[in-house]
Amino acid sequence: MNGEMMMMDLPNCPKCKSEYTYEDGSLLICPECSHEWTVDGDNSEEKKSIKDANGNVLSDGDSITIIKDLKVKGSSSALKIGTKVKNIRLVDGDHNIDCHIEGFGAMKLKSEFVKKL
């Protein structure tokens, strides 16, 4: 009964709204979507800033340059070092930059392979 009581006191997952969250030390964890956040309501993922290869903080609308030749999945050509990309959009996930590259179209990039202009 005590375990059920604790579960009812915990907030729903902020990402998927699941009611099955549980506490692990100072973290709250959602077993359905694996989202983790701190007990004091401080969402560490939202406060995490996305940085380029040099440590500069990126934001929506920035212009960037690719710092390494990148193979493009499903294409015979690659993105060349020095390719400039304007008006990026930051997103969640492994590839955290959405952009449009002239000659390639819509693309997702990892911030570790770019630098801010």
PDB file of C-alpha atoms in Angstrom:
ATOM      1  CA  MET A   1       0.000   0.000   0.000  1.00  0.00           C
ATOM      2  CA  ASN A   2       2.828   2.409   0.806  1.00  0.00           C
ATOM      3  CA  GLY A   3       4.335   1.934  -2.686  1.00  0.00           C
ATOM      4  CA  GLU A   4       0.994   2.756  -4.289  1.00  0.00           C
ATOM      5  CA  MET A   5       0.670   5.845  -2.146  1.00  0.00           C
ATOM      6  CA  MET A   6       4.106   7.117  -3.245  1.00  0.00           C
ATOM      7  CA  MET A   7       3.260   6.496  -6.915  1.00  0.00           C
ATOM      8  CA  MET A   8       0.131   8.643  -6.621  1.00  0.00           C
ATOM      9  CA  ASP A   9       2.143  11.517  -5.138  1.00  0.00           C
ATOM     10  CA  LEU A  10       4.573  11.605  -8.074  1.00  0.00           C
ATOM     11  CA  PRO A  11       3.814  13.864 -11.045  1.00  0.00           C
ATOM     12  CA  ASN A  12       2.946  12.485 -14.471  1.00  0.00           C
ATOM     13  CA  CYS A  13       5.704  12.355 -17.072  1.00  0.00           C
ATOM     14  CA  PRO A  14       6.070  15.818 -18.672  1.00  0.00           C
ATOM     15  CA  LYS A  15       6.903  14.245 -22.041  1.00  0.00           C
ATOM     16  CA  CYS A  16       4.278  11.501 -22.549  1.00  0.00           C
ATOM     17  CA  LYS A  17       1.947  12.240 -19.572  1.00  0.00           C
ATOM     18  CA  SER A  18       2.290   8.665 -18.244  1.00  0.00           C
ATOM     19  CA  GLU A  19       1.131   8.202 -14.657  1.00  0.00           C
ATOM     20  CA  TYR A  20       3.597   5.360 -14.015  1.00  0.00           C
ATOM     21  CA  THR A  21       6.604   7.473 -13.034  1.00  0.00           C
ATOM     22  CA  TYR A  22       8.961   6.234 -10.349  1.00  0.00           C
ATOM     23  CA  GLU A  23      11.721   7.713  -8.243  1.00  0.00           C
ATOM     24  CA  ASP A  24      15.378   6.668  -8.516  1.00  0.00           C
ATOM     25  CA  GLY A  25      17.506   8.701  -6.144  1.00  0.00           C
ATOM     26  CA  SER A  26      17.021  12.345  -7.089  1.00  0.00           C
ATOM     27  CA  LEU A  27      15.515  11.509 -10.505  1.00  0.00           C
ATOM     28  CA  LEU A  28      11.986  10.777 -11.622  1.00  0.00           C
ATOM     29  CA  ILE A  29      11.824   8.254 -14.456  1.00  0.00           C
ATOM     30  CA  CYS A  30       9.072   7.344 -16.889  1.00  0.00           C
ATOM     31  CA  PRO A  31       9.100   3.614 -17.731  1.00  0.00           C
ATOM     32  CA  GLU A  32       7.075   4.184 -20.905  1.00  0.00           C
ATOM     33  CA  CYS A  33       9.220   6.773 -22.726  1.00  0.00           C
ATOM     34  CA  SER A  34      12.438   6.626 -20.596  1.00  0.00           C
ATOM     35  CA  HIS A  35      12.288  10.373 -19.898  1.00  0.00           C
ATOM     36  CA  GLU A  36      14.241  11.434 -16.786  1.00  0.00           C
ATOM     37  CA  TRP A  37      13.906  14.646 -14.801  1.00  0.00           C
ATOM     38  CA  THR A  38      14.839  15.845 -11.326  1.00  0.00           C
ATOM     39  CA  VAL A  39      12.534  15.619  -8.352  1.00  0.00           C
ATOM     40  CA  ASP A  40      12.566  19.372  -7.708  1.00  0.00           C
ATOM     41  CA  GLY A  41      10.863  19.911 -11.097  1.00  0.00           C
ATOM     42  CA  ASP A  42      14.030  21.161 -12.756  1.00  0.00           C
ATOM     43  CA  ASN A  43      13.946  19.722 -16.280  1.00  0.00           C
ATOM     44  CA  SER A  44      17.620  19.221 -17.107  1.00  0.00           C
ATOM     45  CA  GLU A  45      16.953  18.373 -20.758  1.00  0.00           C
ATOM     46  CA  GLU A  46      15.225  21.700 -21.429  1.00  0.00           C
ATOM     47  CA  LYS A  47      18.064  23.636 -19.790  1.00  0.00           C
ATOM     48  CA  LYS A  48      20.718  21.731 -21.717  1.00  0.00           C
ATOM     49  CA  SER A  49      22.080  23.959 -24.460  1.00  0.00           C
ATOM     50  CA  ILE A  50      23.236  22.674 -27.822  1.00  0.00           C
ATOM     51  CA  LYS A  51      26.829  23.600 -28.591  1.00  0.00           C
ATOM     52  CA  ASP A  52      28.922  23.449 -31.751  1.00  0.00           C
ATOM     53  CA  ALA A  53      32.330  21.754 -32.054  1.00  0.00           C
ATOM     54  CA  ASN A  54      34.041  24.807 -30.517  1.00  0.00           C
ATOM     55  CA  GLY A  55      31.678  25.045 -27.542  1.00  0.00           C
ATOM     56  CA  ASN A  56      29.642  27.992 -28.820  1.00  0.00           C
ATOM     57  CA  VAL A  57      25.952  27.831 -27.898  1.00  0.00           C
ATOM     58  CA  LEU A  58      23.709  27.419 -30.947  1.00  0.00           C
ATOM     59  CA  SER A  59      20.205  28.842 -31.294  1.00  0.00           C
ATOM     60  CA  ASP A  60      17.424  28.747 -33.874  1.00  0.00           C
ATOM     61  CA  GLY A  61      18.177  30.860 -36.948  1.00  0.00           C
ATOM     62  CA  ASP A  62      21.979  30.691 -36.621  1.00  0.00           C
ATOM     63  CA  SER A  63      24.279  30.145 -39.581  1.00  0.00           C
ATOM     64  CA  ILE A  64      26.823  27.344 -39.366  1.00  0.00           C
ATOM     65  CA  THR A  65      29.678  25.768 -41.327  1.00  0.00           C
ATOM     66  CA  ILE A  66      30.332  22.042 -41.640  1.00  0.00           C
ATOM     67  CA  ILE A  67      33.796  21.203 -40.247  1.00  0.00           C
ATOM     68  CA  LYS A  68      34.197  17.674 -41.635  1.00  0.00           C
ATOM     69  CA  ASP A  69      33.257  15.875 -44.855  1.00  0.00           C
ATOM     70  CA  LEU A  70      30.037  14.017 -44.035  1.00  0.00           C
ATOM     71  CA  LYS A  71      28.659  11.045 -45.925  1.00  0.00           C
ATOM     72  CA  VAL A  72      24.977  11.395 -46.736  1.00  0.00           C
ATOM     73  CA  LYS A  73      22.991   8.211 -46.250  1.00  0.00           C
ATOM     74  CA  GLY A  74      21.312   7.195 -49.499  1.00  0.00           C
ATOM     75  CA  SER A  75      23.420   9.514 -51.648  1.00  0.00           C
ATOM     76  CA  SER A  76      26.595   8.956 -53.642  1.00  0.00           C
ATOM     77  CA  SER A  77      27.907  12.415 -52.773  1.00  0.00           C
ATOM     78  CA  ALA A  78      28.996  13.888 -49.435  1.00  0.00           C
ATOM     79  CA  LEU A  79      28.644  17.211 -47.672  1.00  0.00           C
ATOM     80  CA  LYS A  80      32.018  18.913 -48.021  1.00  0.00           C
ATOM     81  CA  ILE A  81      33.962  20.675 -45.304  1.00  0.00           C
ATOM     82  CA  GLY A  82      33.209  24.409 -45.345  1.00  0.00           C
ATOM     83  CA  THR A  83      29.609  24.036 -46.566  1.00  0.00           C
ATOM     84  CA  LYS A  84      27.623  26.951 -45.149  1.00  0.00           C
ATOM     85  CA  VAL A  85      24.129  26.439 -43.798  1.00  0.00           C
ATOM     86  CA  LYS A  86      21.790  29.316 -42.935  1.00  0.00           C
ATOM     87  CA  ASN A  87      18.768  29.475 -40.666  1.00  0.00           C
ATOM     88  CA  ILE A  88      19.139  26.254 -38.673  1.00  0.00           C
ATOM     89  CA  ARG A  89      16.480  24.880 -36.342  1.00  0.00           C
ATOM     90  CA  LEU A  90      17.382  23.032 -33.133  1.00  0.00           C
ATOM     91  CA  VAL A  91      15.508  19.826 -32.303  1.00  0.00           C
ATOM     92  CA  ASP A  92      15.694  17.030 -29.745  1.00  0.00           C
ATOM     93  CA  GLY A  93      17.455  13.806 -30.615  1.00  0.00           C
ATOM     94  CA  ASP A  94      20.809  12.468 -31.706  1.00  0.00           C
ATOM     95  CA  HIS A  95      20.884  14.654 -34.815  1.00  0.00           C
ATOM     96  CA  ASN A  96      19.932  17.913 -33.122  1.00  0.00           C
ATOM     97  CA  ILE A  97      19.998  20.359 -36.063  1.00  0.00           C
ATOM     98  CA  ASP A  98      17.346  20.543 -38.788  1.00  0.00           C
ATOM     99  CA  CYS A  99      18.306  22.571 -41.837  1.00  0.00           C
ATOM    100  CA  HIS A 100      18.029  22.945 -45.590  1.00  0.00           C
ATOM    101  CA  ILE A 101      21.260  22.582 -47.556  1.00  0.00           C
ATOM    102  CA  GLU A 102      21.302  23.858 -51.110  1.00  0.00           C
ATOM    103  CA  GLY A 103      21.787  20.950 -53.510  1.00  0.00           C
ATOM    104  CA  PHE A 104      20.824  18.353 -50.883  1.00  0.00           C
ATOM    105  CA  GLY A 105      17.506  19.529 -49.439  1.00  0.00           C
ATOM    106  CA  ALA A 106      16.266  18.932 -45.898  1.00  0.00           C
ATOM    107  CA  MET A 107      18.954  17.510 -43.644  1.00  0.00           C
ATOM    108  CA  LYS A 108      19.567  16.587 -40.017  1.00  0.00           C
ATOM    109  CA  LEU A 109      23.046  17.248 -38.611  1.00  0.00           C
ATOM    110  CA  LYS A 110      24.871  16.566 -35.370  1.00  0.00           C
ATOM    111  CA  SER A 111      26.084  19.716 -33.641  1.00  0.00           C
ATOM    112  CA  GLU A 112      29.528  18.181 -33.056  1.00  0.00           C
ATOM    113  CA  PHE A 113      30.279  18.432 -36.799  1.00  0.00           C
ATOM    114  CA  VAL A 114      29.469  22.116 -37.241  1.00  0.00           C
ATOM    115  CA  LYS A 115      30.754  25.491 -36.069  1.00  0.00           C
ATOM    116  CA  LYS A 116      28.833  28.703 -35.654  1.00  0.00           C
ATOM    117  CA  LEU A 117      29.560  31.543 -38.093  1.00  0.00           C
TER     118      LEU A 117
END
